[in-house]
Short mmCIF file of C-alpha atoms and ligand atoms in Angstrom, two decimals:
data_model
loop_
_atom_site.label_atom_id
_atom_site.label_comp_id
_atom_site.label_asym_id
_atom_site.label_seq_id
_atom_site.Cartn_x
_atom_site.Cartn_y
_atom_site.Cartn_z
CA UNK A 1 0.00 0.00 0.00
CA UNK A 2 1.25 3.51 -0.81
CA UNK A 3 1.23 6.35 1.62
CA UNK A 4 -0.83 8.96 0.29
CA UNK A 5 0.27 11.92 -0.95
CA UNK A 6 2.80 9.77 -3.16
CA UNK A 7 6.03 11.23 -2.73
CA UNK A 8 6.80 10.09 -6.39
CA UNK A 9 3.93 10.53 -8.07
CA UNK A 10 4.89 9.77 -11.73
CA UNK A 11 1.80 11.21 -13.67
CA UNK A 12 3.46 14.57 -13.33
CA UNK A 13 6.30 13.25 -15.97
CA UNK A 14 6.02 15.16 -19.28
CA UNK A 15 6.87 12.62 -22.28
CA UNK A 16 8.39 13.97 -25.32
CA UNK A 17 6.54 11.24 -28.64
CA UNK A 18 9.59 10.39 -30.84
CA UNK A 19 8.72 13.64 -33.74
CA UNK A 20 9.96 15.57 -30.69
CA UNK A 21 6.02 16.55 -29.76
CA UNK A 22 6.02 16.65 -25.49
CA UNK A 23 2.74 15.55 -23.33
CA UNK A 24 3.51 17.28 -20.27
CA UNK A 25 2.12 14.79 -17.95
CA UNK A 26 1.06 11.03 -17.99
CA UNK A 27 -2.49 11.11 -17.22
CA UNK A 28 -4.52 11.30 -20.81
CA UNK A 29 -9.10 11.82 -20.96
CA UNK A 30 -9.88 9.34 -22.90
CA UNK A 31 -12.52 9.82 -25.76
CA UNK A 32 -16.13 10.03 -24.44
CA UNK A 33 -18.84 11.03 -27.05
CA UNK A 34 -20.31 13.99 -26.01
CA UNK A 35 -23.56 13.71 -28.49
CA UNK A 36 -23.45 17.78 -28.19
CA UNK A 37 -23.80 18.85 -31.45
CA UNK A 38 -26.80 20.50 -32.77
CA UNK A 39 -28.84 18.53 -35.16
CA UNK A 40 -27.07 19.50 -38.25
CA UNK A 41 -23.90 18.13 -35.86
CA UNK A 42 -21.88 21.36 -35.56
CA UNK A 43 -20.06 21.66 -32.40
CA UNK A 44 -21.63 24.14 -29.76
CA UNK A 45 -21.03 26.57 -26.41
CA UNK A 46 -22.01 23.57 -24.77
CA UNK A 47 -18.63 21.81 -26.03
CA UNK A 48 -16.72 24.80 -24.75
CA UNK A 49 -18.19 24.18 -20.68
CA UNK A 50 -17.16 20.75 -20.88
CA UNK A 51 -13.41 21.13 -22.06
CA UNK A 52 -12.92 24.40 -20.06
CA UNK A 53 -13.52 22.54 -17.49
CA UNK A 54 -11.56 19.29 -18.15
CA UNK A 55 -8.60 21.65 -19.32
CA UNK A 56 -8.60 23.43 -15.67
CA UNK A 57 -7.95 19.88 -13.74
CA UNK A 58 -4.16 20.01 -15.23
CA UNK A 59 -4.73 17.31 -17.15
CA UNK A 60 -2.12 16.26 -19.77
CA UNK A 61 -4.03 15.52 -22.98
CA UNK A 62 -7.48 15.43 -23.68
CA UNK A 63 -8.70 13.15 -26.74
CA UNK A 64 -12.29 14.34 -27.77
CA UNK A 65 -15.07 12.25 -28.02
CA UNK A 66 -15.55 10.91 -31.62
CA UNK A 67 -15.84 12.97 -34.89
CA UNK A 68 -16.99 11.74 -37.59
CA UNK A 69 -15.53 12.00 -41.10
CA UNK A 70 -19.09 12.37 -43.21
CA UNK A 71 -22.49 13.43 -41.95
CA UNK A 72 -24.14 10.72 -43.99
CA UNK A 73 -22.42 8.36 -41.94
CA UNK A 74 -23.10 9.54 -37.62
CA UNK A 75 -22.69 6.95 -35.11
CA UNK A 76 -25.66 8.94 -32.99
CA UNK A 77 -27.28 12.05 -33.12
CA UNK A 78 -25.59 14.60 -31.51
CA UNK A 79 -21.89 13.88 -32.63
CA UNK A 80 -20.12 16.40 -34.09
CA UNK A 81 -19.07 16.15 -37.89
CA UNK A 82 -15.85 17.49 -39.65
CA UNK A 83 -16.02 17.57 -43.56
CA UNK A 84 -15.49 20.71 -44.36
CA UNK A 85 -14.73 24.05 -42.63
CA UNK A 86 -18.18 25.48 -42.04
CA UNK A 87 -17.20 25.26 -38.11
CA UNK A 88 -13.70 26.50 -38.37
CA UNK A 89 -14.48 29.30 -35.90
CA UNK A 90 -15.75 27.11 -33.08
CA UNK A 91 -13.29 24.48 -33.63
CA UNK A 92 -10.56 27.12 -32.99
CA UNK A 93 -11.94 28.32 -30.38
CA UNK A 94 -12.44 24.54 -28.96
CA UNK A 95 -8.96 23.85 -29.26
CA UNK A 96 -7.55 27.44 -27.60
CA UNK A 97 -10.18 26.42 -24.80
CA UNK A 98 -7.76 24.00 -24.22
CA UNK A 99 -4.20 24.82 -25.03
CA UNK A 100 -4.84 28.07 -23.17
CA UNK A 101 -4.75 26.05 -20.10
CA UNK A 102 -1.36 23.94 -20.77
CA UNK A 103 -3.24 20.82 -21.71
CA UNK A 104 -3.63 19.26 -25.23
CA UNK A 105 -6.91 18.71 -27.38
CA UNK A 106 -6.65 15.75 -29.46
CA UNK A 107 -9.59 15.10 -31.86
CA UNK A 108 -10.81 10.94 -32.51
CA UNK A 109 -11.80 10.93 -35.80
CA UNK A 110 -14.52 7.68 -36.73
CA UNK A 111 -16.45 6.14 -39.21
CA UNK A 112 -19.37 4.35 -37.79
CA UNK A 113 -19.65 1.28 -40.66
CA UNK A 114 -22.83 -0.28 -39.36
CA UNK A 115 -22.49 0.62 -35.78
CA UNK A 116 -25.52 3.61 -36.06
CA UNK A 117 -29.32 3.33 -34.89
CA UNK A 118 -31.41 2.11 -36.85
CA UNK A 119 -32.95 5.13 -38.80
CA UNK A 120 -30.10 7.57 -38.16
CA UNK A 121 -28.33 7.42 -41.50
CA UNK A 122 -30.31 6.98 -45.29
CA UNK A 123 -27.99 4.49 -45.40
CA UNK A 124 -25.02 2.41 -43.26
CA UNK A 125 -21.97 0.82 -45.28
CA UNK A 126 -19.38 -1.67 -43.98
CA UNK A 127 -16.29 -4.41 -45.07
CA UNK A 128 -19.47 -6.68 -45.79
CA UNK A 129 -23.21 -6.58 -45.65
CA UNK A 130 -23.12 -8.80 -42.69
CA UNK A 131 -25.50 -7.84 -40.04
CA UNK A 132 -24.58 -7.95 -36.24
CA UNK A 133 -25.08 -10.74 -33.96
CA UNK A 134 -28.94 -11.08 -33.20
CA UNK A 135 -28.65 -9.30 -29.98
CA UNK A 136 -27.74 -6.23 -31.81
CA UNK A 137 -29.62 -6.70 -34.91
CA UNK A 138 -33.15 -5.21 -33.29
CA UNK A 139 -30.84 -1.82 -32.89
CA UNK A 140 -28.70 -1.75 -36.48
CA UNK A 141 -29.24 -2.29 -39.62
CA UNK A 142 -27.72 -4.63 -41.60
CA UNK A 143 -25.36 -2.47 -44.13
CA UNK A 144 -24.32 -2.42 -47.79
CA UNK A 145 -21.03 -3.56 -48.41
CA UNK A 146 -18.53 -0.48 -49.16
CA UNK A 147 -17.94 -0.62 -52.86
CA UNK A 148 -14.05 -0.11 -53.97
CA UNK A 149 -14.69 3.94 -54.78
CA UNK A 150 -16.70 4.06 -51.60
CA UNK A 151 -13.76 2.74 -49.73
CA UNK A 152 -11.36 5.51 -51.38
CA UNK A 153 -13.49 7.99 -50.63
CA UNK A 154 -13.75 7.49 -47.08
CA UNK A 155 -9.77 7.47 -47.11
CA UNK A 156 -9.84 11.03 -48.30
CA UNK A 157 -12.32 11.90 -45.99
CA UNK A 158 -10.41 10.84 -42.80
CA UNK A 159 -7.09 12.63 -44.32
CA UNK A 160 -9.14 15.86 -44.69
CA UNK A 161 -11.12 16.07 -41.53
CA UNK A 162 -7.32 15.49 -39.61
CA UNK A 163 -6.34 18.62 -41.87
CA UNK A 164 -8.57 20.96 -40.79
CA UNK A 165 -7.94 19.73 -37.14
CA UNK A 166 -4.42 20.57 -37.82
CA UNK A 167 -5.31 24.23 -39.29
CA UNK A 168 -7.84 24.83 -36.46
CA UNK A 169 -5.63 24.44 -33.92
CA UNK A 170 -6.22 21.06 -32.90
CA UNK A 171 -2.65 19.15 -30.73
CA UNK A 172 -2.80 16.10 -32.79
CA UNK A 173 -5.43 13.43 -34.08
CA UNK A 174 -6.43 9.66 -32.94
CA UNK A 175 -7.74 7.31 -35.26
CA UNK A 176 -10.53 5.63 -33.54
CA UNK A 177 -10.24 1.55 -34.89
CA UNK A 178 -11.91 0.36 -31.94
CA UNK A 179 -14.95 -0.80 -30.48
CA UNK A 180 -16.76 -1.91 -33.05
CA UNK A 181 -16.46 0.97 -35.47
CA UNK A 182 -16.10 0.64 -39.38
CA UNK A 183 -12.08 -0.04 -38.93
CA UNK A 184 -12.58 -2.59 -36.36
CA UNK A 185 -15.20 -4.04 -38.53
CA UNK A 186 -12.36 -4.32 -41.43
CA UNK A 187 -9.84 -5.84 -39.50
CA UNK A 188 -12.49 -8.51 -37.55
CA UNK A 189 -12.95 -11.52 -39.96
CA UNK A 190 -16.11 -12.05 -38.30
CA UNK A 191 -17.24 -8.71 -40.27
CA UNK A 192 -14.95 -8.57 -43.02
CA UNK A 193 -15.85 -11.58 -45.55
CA UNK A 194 -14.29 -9.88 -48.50
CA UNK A 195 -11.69 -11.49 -50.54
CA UNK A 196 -10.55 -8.35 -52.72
CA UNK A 197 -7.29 -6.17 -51.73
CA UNK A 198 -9.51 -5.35 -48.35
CA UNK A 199 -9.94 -8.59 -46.86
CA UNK A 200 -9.26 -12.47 -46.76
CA UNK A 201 -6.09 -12.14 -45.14
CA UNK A 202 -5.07 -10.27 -41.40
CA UNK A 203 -3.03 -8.27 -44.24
CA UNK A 204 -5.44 -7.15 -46.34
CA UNK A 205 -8.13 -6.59 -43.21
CA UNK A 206 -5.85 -4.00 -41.66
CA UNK A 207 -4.85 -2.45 -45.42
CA UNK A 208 -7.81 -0.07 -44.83
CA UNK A 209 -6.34 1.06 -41.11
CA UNK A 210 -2.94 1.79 -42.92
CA UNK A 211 -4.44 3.76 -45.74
CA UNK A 212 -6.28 5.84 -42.91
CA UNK A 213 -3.15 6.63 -41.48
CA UNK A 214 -1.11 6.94 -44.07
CA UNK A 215 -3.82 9.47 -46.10
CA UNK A 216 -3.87 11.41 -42.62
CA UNK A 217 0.19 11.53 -42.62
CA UNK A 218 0.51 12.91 -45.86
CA UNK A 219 -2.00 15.53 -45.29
CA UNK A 220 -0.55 16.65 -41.76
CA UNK A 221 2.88 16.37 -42.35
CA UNK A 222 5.68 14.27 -40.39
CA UNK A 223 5.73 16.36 -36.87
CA UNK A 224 1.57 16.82 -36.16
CA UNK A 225 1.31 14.07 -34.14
CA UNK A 226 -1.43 10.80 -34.77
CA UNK A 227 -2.47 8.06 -32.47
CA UNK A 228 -3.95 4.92 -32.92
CA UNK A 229 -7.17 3.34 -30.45
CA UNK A 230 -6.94 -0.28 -31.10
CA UNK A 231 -8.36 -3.46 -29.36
CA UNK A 232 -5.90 -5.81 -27.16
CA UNK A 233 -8.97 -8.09 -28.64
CA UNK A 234 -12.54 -7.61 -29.59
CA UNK A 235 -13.40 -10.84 -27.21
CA UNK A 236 -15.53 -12.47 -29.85
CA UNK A 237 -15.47 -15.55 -31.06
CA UNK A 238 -14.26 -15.75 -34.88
CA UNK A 239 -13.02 -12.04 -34.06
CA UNK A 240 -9.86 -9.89 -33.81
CA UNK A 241 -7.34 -11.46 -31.98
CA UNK A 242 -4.62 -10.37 -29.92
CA UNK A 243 -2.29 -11.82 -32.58
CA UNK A 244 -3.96 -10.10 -34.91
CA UNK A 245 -4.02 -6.77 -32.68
CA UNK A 246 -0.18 -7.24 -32.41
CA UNK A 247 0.66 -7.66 -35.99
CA UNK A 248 -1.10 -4.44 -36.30
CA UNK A 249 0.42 -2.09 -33.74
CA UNK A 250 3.81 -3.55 -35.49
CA UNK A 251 2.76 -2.18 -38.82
CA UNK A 252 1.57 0.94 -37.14
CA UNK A 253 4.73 1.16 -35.73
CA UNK A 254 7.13 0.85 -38.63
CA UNK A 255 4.96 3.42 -40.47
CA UNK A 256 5.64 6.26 -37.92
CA UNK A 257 2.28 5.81 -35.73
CA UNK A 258 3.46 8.71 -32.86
CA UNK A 259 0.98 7.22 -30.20
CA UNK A 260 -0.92 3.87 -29.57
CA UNK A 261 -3.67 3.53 -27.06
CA UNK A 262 -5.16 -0.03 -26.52
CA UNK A 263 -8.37 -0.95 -25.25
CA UNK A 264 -10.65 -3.85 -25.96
CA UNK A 265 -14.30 -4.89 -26.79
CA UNK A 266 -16.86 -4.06 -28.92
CA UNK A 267 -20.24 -2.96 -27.84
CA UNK A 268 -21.45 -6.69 -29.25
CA UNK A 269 -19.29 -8.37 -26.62
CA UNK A 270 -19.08 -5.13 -23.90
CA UNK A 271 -16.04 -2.28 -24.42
CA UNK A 272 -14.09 -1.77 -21.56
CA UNK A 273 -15.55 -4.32 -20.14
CA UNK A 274 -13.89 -4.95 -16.08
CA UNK A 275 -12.19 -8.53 -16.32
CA UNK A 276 -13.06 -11.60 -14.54
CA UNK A 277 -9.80 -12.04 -12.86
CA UNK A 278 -9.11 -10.57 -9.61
CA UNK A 279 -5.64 -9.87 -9.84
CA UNK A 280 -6.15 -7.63 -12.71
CA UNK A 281 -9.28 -6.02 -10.88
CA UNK A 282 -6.70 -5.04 -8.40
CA UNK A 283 -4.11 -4.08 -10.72
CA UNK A 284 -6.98 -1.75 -11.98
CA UNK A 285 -5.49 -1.34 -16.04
CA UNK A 286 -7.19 -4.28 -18.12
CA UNK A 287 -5.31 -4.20 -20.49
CA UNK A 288 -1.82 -4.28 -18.76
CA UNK A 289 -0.63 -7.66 -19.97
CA UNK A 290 -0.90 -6.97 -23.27
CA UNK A 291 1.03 -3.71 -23.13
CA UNK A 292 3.66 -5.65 -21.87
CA UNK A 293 3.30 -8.18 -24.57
CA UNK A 294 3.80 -5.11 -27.02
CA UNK A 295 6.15 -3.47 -25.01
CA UNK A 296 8.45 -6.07 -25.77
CA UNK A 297 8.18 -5.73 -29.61
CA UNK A 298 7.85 -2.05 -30.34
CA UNK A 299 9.22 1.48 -29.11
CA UNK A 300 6.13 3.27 -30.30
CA UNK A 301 4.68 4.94 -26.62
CA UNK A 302 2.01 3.42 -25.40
CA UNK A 303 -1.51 4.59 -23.56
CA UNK A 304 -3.40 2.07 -21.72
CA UNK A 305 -7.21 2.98 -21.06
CA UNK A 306 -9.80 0.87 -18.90
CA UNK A 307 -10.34 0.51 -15.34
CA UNK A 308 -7.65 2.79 -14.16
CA UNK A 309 -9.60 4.42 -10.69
CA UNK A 310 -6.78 5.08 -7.96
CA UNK A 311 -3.26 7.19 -8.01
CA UNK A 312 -1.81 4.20 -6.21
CA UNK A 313 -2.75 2.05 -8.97
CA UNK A 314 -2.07 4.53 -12.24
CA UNK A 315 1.36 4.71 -10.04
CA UNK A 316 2.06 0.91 -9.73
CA UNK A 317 1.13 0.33 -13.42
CA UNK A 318 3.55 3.01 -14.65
CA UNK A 319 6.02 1.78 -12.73
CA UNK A 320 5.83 -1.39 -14.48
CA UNK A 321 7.36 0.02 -17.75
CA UNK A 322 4.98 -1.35 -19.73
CA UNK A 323 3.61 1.86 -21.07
CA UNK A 324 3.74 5.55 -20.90
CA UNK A 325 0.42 7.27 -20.72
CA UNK A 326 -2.80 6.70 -18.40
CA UNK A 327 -6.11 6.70 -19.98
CA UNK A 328 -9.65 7.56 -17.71
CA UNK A 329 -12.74 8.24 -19.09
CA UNK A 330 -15.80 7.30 -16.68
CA UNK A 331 -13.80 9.16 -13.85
CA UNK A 332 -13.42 12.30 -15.74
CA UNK A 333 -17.53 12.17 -16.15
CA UNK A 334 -18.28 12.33 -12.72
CA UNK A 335 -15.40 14.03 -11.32
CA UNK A 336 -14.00 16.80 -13.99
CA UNK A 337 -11.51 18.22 -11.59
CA UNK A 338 -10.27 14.41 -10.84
CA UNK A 339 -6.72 15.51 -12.22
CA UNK A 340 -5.86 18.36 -9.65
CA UNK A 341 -5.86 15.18 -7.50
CA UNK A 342 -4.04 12.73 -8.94
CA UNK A 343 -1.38 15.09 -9.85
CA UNK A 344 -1.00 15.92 -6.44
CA UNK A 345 -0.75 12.72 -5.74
CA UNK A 346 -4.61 12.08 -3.85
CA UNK A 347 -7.03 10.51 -4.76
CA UNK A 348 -10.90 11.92 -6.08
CA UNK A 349 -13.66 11.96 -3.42
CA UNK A 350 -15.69 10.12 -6.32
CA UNK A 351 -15.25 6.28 -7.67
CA UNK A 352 -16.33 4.42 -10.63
CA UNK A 353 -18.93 1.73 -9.66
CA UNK A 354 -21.33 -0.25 -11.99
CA UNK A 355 -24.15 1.26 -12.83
CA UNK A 356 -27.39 -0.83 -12.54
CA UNK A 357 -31.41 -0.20 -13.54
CA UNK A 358 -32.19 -2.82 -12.09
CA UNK A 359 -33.17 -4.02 -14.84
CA UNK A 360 -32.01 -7.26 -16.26
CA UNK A 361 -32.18 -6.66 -19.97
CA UNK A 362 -31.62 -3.04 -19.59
CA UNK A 363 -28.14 -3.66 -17.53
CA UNK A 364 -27.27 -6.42 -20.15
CA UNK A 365 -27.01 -3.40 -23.04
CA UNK A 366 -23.37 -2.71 -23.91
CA UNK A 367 -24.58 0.90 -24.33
CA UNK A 368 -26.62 1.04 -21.09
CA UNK A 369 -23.64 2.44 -18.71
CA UNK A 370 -22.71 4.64 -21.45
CA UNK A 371 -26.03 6.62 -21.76
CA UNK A 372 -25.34 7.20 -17.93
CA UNK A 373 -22.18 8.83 -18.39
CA UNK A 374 -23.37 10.46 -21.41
CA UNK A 375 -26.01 12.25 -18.92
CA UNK A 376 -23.06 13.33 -16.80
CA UNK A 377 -21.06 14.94 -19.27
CA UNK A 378 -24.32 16.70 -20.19
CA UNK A 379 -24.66 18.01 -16.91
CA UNK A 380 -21.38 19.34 -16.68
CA UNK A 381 -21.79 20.88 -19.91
CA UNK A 382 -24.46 23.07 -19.05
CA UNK A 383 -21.97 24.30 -16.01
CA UNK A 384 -23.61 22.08 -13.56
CA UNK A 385 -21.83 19.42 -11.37
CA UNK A 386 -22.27 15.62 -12.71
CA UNK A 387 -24.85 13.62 -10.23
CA UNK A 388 -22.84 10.73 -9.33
CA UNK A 389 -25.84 9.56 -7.42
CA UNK A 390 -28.12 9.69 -10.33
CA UNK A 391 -30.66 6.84 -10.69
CA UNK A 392 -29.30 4.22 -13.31
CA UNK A 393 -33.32 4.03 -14.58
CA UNK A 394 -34.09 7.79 -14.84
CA UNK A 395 -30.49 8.35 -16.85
CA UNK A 396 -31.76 5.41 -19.20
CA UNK A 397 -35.03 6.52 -19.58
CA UNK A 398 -34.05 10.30 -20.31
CA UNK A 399 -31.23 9.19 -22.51
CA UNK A 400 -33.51 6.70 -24.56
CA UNK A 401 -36.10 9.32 -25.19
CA UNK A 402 -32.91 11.90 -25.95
CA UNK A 403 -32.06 9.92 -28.74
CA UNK A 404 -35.23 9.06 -30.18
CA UNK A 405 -35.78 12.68 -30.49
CA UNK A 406 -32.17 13.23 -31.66
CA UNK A 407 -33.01 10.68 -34.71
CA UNK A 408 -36.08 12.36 -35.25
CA UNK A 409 -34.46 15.65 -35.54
CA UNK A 410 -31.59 15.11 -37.53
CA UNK A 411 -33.61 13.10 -40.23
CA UNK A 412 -36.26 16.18 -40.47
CA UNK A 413 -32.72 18.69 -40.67
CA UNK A 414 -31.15 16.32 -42.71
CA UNK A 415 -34.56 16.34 -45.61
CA UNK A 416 -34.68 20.58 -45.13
C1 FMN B 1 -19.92 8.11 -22.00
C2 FMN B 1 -18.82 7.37 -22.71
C3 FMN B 1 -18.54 7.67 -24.03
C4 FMN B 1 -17.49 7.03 -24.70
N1 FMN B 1 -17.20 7.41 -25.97
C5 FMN B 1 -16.10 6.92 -26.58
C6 FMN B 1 -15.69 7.43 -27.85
O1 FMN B 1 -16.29 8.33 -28.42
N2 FMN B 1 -14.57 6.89 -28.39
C7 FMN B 1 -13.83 5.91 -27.76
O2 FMN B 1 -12.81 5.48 -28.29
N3 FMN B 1 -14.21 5.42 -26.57
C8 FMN B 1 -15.29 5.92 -25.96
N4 FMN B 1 -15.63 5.47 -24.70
C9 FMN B 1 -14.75 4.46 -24.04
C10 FMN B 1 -13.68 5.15 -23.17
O3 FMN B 1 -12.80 5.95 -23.93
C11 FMN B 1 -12.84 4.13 -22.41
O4 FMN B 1 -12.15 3.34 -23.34
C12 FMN B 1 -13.66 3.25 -21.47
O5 FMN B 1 -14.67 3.99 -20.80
C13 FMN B 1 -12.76 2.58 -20.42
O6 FMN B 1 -12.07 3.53 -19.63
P1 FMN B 1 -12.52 3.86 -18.10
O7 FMN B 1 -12.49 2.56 -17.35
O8 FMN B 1 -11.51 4.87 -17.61
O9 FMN B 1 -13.90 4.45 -18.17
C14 FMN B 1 -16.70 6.06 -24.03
C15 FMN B 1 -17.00 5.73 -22.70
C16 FMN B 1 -18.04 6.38 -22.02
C17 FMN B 1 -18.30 6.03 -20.59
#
């Protein structure tokens, strides 16, 4: 047990990416979507609140909750879209909001594939027309395989919406291949079925991911820095593996990735999802042991994201070596100023526990602690203080009806 406040405390180490680009501490928000926007999915005031806010906890890097590269193609209502520079002015003033403070904004940029509501988009495109599993199927629609053009075009589209990220202001750029999204559904052979130059083989599964990045290097030049979010594993049967996972970050790696942050999951087989082990309960990261595993075959920095709660345990997992940069997302919902304490070397007053309906379908939805979470961020958003006592059912039921209406809305804006 550590005696609190840490005498050592190494979250307050800057780390300097090999372009020369310096984090100036360890501890990293990672993405949470916001679903902010407006209906025609322009960022908002609203945005502003919530990264003020974040910024002022001292926080190293802040990753924002996921873009997407084409408004035909949102992941829910309410996320912000970057195609074009109609929102230039905002997103500058987004990213000042932030590097005013001494802390970094980086934006996720993401694709959906066929991970949208039913209804949301005219139309939902992935690797294959394969629908989800039948859990999942009553919620998304089974897509249209991406035709070859299609496929090209959404190429450009990443390398142009990291661009203007760049010109507004923006400290660097993640690629969001996790979770389920249209990358992860490329490199999964349970999604991808193809057997052209984008799938059939681990090497032509991940060919999209490394035209993504390699479109978004060319654009942003050798020195603005881009990160990766990739699964340790999507957990599925038939899925992406951790060999698979590994022979990525290696390709990454060789092509000049800057950063790679690894998670795990999909919201078919739960994202984040807290292990079954003990030990790694207590060890708090879960996905330590494969850092380690990667840590041993490439120099690329690493961020680790998922279950991280205490400074004692950020500390201990640091200290292991096996990776540079500590990822929190659910804290950072219910406790924005969390940072100011950790940095010091203390703990937050709040913890992370499950949240429950008490329902047992309801609590069985990947998405269900999200919406919760989602609420929080709202809250603080408006300049409020998150509810960390809020009822499980009343988030759900407010967030359900949220996004109906959000649906709704952004079809009727959408056919203006
Ligand atoms: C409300 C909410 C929204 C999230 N949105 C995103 C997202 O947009 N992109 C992403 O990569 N992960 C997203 N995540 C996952 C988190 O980044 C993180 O990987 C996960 O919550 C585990 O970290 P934690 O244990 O610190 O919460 C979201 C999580 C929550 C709770």
């Amino acid at each position: 047990m550590i005696d609190l406040p840490l005498k050592t405390n190494l979250l307050n180490q800057s780390l300097t990416l090999p372009n020369g680009f310096v984090i100036p501490n360890r501890l990293a928000k990672a993405a949470t979507s916001e679903t902010l926007a407006t209906y025609s999915n322009n960022p908002t005031e609203k945005h502003i609140r919530l990264y003020q806010r974040w910024a002022a906890s001292g926080i190293g890097m802040i990753i924002t909750g996921n873009i997407m590269i084409d408004r035909r193609a949102l992941g829910e209502p309410g996320n912000v879209v970057i195609e074009d520079e109609r929102d230039f002015v905002i997103l500058q003033q987004w990213a000042t909001t932030v590097t005013d403070q001494g802390s970094q904004l980086w934006a996720q940029l993401n694709h959906p594939g066929k991970q949208s509501p039913k209804g949301l988009n005219s139309r939902n495109i992935s690797a294959s027309a394969a629908p989800f599993g039948a859990e999942m199927r009553s919620l998304f629609a089974t897509p249209d395989e991406a035709t070859h053009q299609e496929i090209l075009e959404i190429i450009q589209r990443f390398g142009r919406s990291a661009l203007i990220c760049k010109k507004a202001g923006f400290s660097g750029v993640e690629i969001h291949a996790a979770h389920g999204y249209l990358i992860n559904q490329f490199l999964s052979p349970l999604h991808n079925l193809r057997n052209d130059e984008w799938g059939g083989t681990p090497e032509k599964r991940r060919k999209f991911l490394m035209e993504v990045y390699a479109e978004i290097r060319k654009q942003v030049g050798a020195y603005f820095p881009i990160a990766i979010k990739l699964n340790s594993a999507d957990f599925q049967k038939g899925g992406f593996t951790e060999e698979d996972s590994l022979a990525t970050i290696k390709a990454l790696s060789q092509a000049g990735i800057d950063l790679i942050e690894i998670s795990g999951g999909t919201y078919e087989s739960g994202v984040a999802k807290a292990p079954q082990k003990a030990s790694t309960i207590v060890r708090e990261a879960f996905f330590i042991d494969f850092a380690e595993k990667v840590r041993a075959q490439v120099k690329t920095p690493l961020m680790v994201t998922g279950g991280f709660r205490s400074v004692e345990g950020m500390n201990q997992a640091l200290g292991s070596d096996a990776f540079d940069v500590v990822g929190i997302a659910r804290l950072m919902a219910i406790d924005p100023d969390a940072p100011k304490y950790l940095l010091a070397g203390t703990n937050s007053e709040q913890t992370v526990q499950p949240i429950k309906t008490g329902i047992k379908k309801i609590d069985q939805l990947g998405v269900m602690e999200v919406l919760w979470y989602t609420q929080q961020l709202n809250r603080i958003a408006k300049g409020s203080n998150p509810k960390p006592k809020e009822s499980g059912l009343w988030a759900f039921i407010k967030s359900v009806l949220r996004s109906g209406w959000g649906t709704y809305k952004t079809q009727r804006t959408r056919i203006k």
